[in-house]
CSV table of C-alpha atoms in Angstrom, one decimal:
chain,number,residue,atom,x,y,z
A,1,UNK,CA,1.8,16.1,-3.8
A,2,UNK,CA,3.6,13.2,-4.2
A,3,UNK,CA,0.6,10.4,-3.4
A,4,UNK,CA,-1.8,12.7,-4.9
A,5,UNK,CA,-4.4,10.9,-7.6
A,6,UNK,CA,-3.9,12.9,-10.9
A,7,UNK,CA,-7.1,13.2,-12.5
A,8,UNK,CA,-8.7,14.8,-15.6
A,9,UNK,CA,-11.1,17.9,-15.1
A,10,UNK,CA,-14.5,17.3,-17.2
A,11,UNK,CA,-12.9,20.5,-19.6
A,12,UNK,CA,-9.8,18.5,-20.4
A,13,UNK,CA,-11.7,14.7,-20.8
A,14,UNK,CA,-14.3,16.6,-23.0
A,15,UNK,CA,-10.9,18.2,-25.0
A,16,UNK,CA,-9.0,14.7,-25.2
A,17,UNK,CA,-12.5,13.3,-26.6
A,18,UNK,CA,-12.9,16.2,-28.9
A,19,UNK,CA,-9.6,15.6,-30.3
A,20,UNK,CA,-10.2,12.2,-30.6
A,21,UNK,CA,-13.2,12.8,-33.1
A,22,UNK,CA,-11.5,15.6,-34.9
A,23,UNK,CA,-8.1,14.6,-35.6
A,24,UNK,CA,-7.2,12.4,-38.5
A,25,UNK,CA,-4.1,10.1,-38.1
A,26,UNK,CA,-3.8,6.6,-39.6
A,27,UNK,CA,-4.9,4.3,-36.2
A,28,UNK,CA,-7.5,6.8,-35.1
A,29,UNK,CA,-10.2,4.3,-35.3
A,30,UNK,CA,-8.2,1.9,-33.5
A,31,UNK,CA,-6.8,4.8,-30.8
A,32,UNK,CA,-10.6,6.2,-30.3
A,33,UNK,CA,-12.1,2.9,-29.7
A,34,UNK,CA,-9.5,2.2,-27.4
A,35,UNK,CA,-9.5,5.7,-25.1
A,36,UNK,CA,-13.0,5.8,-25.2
A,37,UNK,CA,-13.4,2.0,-23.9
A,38,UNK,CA,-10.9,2.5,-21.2
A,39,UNK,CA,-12.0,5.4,-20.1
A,40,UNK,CA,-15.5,4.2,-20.1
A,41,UNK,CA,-14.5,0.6,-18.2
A,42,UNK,CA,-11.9,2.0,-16.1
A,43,UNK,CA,-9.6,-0.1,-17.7
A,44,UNK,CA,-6.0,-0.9,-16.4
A,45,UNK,CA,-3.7,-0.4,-19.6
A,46,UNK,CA,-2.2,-3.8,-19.2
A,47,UNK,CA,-6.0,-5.2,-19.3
A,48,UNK,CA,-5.9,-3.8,-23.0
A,49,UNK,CA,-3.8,-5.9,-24.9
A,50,UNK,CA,-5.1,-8.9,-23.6
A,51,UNK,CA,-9.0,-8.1,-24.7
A,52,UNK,CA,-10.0,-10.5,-27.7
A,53,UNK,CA,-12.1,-10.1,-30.3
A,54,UNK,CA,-14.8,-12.7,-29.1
A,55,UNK,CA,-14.7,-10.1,-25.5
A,56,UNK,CA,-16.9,-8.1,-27.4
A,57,UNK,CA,-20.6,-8.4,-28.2
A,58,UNK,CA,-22.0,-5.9,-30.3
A,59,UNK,CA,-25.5,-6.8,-30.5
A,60,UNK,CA,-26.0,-7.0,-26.5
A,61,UNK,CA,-23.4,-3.9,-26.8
A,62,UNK,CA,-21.8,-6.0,-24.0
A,63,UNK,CA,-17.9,-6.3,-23.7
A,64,UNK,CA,-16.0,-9.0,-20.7
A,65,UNK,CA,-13.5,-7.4,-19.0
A,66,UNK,CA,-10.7,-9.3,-17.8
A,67,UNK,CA,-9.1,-7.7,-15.0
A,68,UNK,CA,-5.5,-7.6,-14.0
A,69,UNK,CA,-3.7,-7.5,-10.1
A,70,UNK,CA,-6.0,-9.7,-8.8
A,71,UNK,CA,-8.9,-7.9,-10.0
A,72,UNK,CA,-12.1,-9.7,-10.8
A,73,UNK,CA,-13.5,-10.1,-14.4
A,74,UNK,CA,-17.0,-7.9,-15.2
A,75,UNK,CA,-18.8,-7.8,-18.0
A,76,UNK,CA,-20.1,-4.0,-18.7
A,77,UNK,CA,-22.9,-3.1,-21.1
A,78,UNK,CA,-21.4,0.0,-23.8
A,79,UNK,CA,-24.9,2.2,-22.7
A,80,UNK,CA,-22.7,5.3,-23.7
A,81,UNK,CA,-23.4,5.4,-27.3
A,82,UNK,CA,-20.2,7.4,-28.3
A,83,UNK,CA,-18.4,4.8,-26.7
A,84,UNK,CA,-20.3,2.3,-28.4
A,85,UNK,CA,-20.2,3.8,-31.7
A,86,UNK,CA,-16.3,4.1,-31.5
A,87,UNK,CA,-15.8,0.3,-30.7
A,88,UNK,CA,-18.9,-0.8,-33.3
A,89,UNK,CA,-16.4,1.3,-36.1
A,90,UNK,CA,-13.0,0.1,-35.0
A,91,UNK,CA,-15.0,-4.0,-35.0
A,92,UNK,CA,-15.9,-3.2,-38.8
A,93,UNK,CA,-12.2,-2.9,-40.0
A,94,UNK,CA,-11.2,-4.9,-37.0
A,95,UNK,CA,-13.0,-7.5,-38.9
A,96,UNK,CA,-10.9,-7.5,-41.8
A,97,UNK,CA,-7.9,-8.9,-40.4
A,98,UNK,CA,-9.1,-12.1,-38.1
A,99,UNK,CA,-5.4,-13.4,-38.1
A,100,UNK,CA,-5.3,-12.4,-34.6
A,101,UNK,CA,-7.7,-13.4,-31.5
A,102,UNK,CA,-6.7,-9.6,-29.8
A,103,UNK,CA,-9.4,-7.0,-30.1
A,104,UNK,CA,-6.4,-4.1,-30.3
A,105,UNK,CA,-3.9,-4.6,-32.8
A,106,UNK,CA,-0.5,-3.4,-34.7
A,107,UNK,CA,-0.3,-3.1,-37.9
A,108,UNK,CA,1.8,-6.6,-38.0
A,109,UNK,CA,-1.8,-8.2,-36.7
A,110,UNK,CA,0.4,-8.7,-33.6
A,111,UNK,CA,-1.7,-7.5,-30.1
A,112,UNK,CA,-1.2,-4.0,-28.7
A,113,UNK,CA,1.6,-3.1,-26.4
A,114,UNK,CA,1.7,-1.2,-23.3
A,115,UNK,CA,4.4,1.0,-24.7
A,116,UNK,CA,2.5,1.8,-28.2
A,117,UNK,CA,-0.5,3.1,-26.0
A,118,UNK,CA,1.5,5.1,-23.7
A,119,UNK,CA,3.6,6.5,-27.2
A,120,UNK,CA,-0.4,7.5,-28.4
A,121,UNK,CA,-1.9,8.8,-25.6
A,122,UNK,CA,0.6,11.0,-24.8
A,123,UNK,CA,0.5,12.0,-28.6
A,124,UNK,CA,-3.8,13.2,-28.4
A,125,UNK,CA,-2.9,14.5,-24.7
A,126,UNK,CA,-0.7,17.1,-26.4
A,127,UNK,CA,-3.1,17.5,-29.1
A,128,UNK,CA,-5.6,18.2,-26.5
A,129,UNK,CA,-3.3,20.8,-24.8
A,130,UNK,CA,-3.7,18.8,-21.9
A,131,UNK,CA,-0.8,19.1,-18.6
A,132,UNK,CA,2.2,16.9,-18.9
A,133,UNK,CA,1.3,15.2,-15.8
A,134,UNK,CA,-1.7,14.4,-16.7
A,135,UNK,CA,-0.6,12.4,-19.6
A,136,UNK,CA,-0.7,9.2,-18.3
A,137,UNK,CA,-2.9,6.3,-19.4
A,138,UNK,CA,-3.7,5.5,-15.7
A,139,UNK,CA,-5.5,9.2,-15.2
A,140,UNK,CA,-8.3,7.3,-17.6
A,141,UNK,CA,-9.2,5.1,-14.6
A,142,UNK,CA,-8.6,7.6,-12.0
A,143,UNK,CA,-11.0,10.1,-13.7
A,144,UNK,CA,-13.6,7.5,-14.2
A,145,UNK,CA,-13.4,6.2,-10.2
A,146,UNK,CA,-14.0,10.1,-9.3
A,147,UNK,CA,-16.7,11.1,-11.6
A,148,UNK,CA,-18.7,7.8,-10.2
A,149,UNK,CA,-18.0,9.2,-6.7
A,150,UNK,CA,-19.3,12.6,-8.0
A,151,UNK,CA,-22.1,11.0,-9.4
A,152,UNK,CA,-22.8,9.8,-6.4
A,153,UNK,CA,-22.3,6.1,-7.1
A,154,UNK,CA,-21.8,3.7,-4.0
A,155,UNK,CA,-18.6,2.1,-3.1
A,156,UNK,CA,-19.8,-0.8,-4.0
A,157,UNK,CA,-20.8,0.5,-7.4
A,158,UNK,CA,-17.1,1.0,-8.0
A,159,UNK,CA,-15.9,-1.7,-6.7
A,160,UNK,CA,-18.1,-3.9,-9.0
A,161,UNK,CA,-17.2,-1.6,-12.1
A,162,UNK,CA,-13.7,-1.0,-12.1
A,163,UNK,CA,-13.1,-5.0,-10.8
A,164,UNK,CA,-11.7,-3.8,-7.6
A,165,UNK,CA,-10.8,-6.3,-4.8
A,166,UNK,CA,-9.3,-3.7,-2.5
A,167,UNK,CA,-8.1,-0.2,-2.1
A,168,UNK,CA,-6.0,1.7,-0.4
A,169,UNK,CA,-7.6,3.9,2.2
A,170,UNK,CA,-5.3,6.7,1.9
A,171,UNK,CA,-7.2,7.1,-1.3
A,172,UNK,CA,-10.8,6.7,-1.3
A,173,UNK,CA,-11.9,3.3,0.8
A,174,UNK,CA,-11.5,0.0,1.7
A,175,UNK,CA,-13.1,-3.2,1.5
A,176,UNK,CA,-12.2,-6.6,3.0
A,177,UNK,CA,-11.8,-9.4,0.1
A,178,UNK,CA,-14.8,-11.5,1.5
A,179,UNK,CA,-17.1,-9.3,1.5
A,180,UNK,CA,-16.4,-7.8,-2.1
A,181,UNK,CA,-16.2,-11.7,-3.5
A,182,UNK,CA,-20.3,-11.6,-1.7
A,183,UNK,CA,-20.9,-8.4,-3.5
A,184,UNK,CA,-20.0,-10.4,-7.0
A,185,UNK,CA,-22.2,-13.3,-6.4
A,186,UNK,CA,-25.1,-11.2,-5.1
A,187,UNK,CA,-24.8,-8.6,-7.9
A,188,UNK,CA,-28.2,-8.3,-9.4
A,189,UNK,CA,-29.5,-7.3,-12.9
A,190,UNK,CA,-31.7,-4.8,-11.3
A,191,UNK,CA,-28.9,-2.7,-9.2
A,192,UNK,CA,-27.0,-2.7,-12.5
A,193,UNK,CA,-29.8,-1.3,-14.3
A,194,UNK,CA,-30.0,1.3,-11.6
A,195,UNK,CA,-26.0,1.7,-12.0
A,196,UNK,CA,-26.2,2.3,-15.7
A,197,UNK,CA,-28.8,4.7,-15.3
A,198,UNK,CA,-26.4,6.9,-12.6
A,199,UNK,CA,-24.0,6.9,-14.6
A,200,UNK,CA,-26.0,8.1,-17.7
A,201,UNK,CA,-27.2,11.3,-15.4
A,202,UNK,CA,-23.9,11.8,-15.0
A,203,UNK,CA,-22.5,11.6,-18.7
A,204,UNK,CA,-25.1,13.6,-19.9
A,205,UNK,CA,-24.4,16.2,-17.2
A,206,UNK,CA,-20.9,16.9,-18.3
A,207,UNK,CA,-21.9,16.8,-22.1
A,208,UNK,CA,-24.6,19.3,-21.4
A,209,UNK,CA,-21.6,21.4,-19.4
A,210,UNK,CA,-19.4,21.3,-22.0
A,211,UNK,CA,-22.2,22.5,-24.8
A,212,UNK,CA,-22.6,25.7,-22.6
């Protein structure tokens, strides 16, 4: 279908990942820090280039996420510890090279570009055998959004997450920009710790799955 949302089943995310950690190619520290954090933020692959170094805190294992498209900035705490471990060993060779202020990097120090992740991703989606038309960056994001719904994550949950301000509701819901902006300032520590905790459920749900 043409407006259909292409996402990843928990089979081919838990292949792409598997790849990830088996393959050996000369950025795969950079690549897997990057999948894995997008995946795990539902970041928008022109959010990537644009992360900086001092976006990343590993002792809180907190990293700010700047949103694009009118999106608003979040900060989400790395409780996923493979995700965390993959950004904690791309920051230690990261930190060998501070001639740039960008967290994601060429080999020319010079920040990441949209195409060069698309080029990749597309490379560890064949690796992983997964569908052509699933090889897009953007099925990161989509796959995270529905595995929160599965999860049974509130809208609101996803909204606050993925730095949402609207959606369209020929998708999955819609919100009105005042109320969402009242759902940032009222965000509390306690429903995140609640949120974390869901998603956790989840995550170890579809590691247990995959194990089987």
């Amino acid at each position: 279908m043409e407006n259909q949302i292409i996402i990843l089943s928990t089979s081919e995310r838990n292949a792409l990942f598997k790849c990830l950690d088996e393959i050996d190619t000369k950025y795969i520290i950079r690549d897997r820090a990057l999948i894995r954090l997008a995946y795990f933020c539902a970041l928008r692959i022109g959010e990537i280039p644009e992360l900086k170094l001092t976006d990343v805190n590993l002792k809180t294992r907190e990293i700010k996420c700047n949103r694009k498209q009118r999106g608003i900035s979040n900060v989400i705490k790395l409780t996923d510890n493979e995700v965390y471990k993959a950004v904690a060993d791309y920051c230690k060779i990261r930190s060998l090279d501070l001639s740039s202020p960008f967290l994601f990097i060429t080999q020319q120090s010079s920040k990441i570009s949209k195409m060069t992740i698309h080029k990749f991703f597309k490379f560890y989606c064949e690796k992983a055998n997964i569908d052509k038309e699933k090889q897009q960056f953007k099925v990161l994001r989509n796959t995270r959004v529905v595995e929160m719904i599965d999860n049974q994550c509130s809208i609101e949950d996803i909204v606050w997450w993925t730095g949402l301000t609207y959606t369209n509701t020929s998708t999955i819901y819609k919100l009105y920009t005042e109320k969402i902006h009242q759902l940032y300032t009222n965000y509390n520590e306690n429903h995140l710790t609640e949120l974390y905790k869901k998603l956790e459920r989840g995550n170890n749900g579809s590691k247990k799955e995959n194990s089987e």
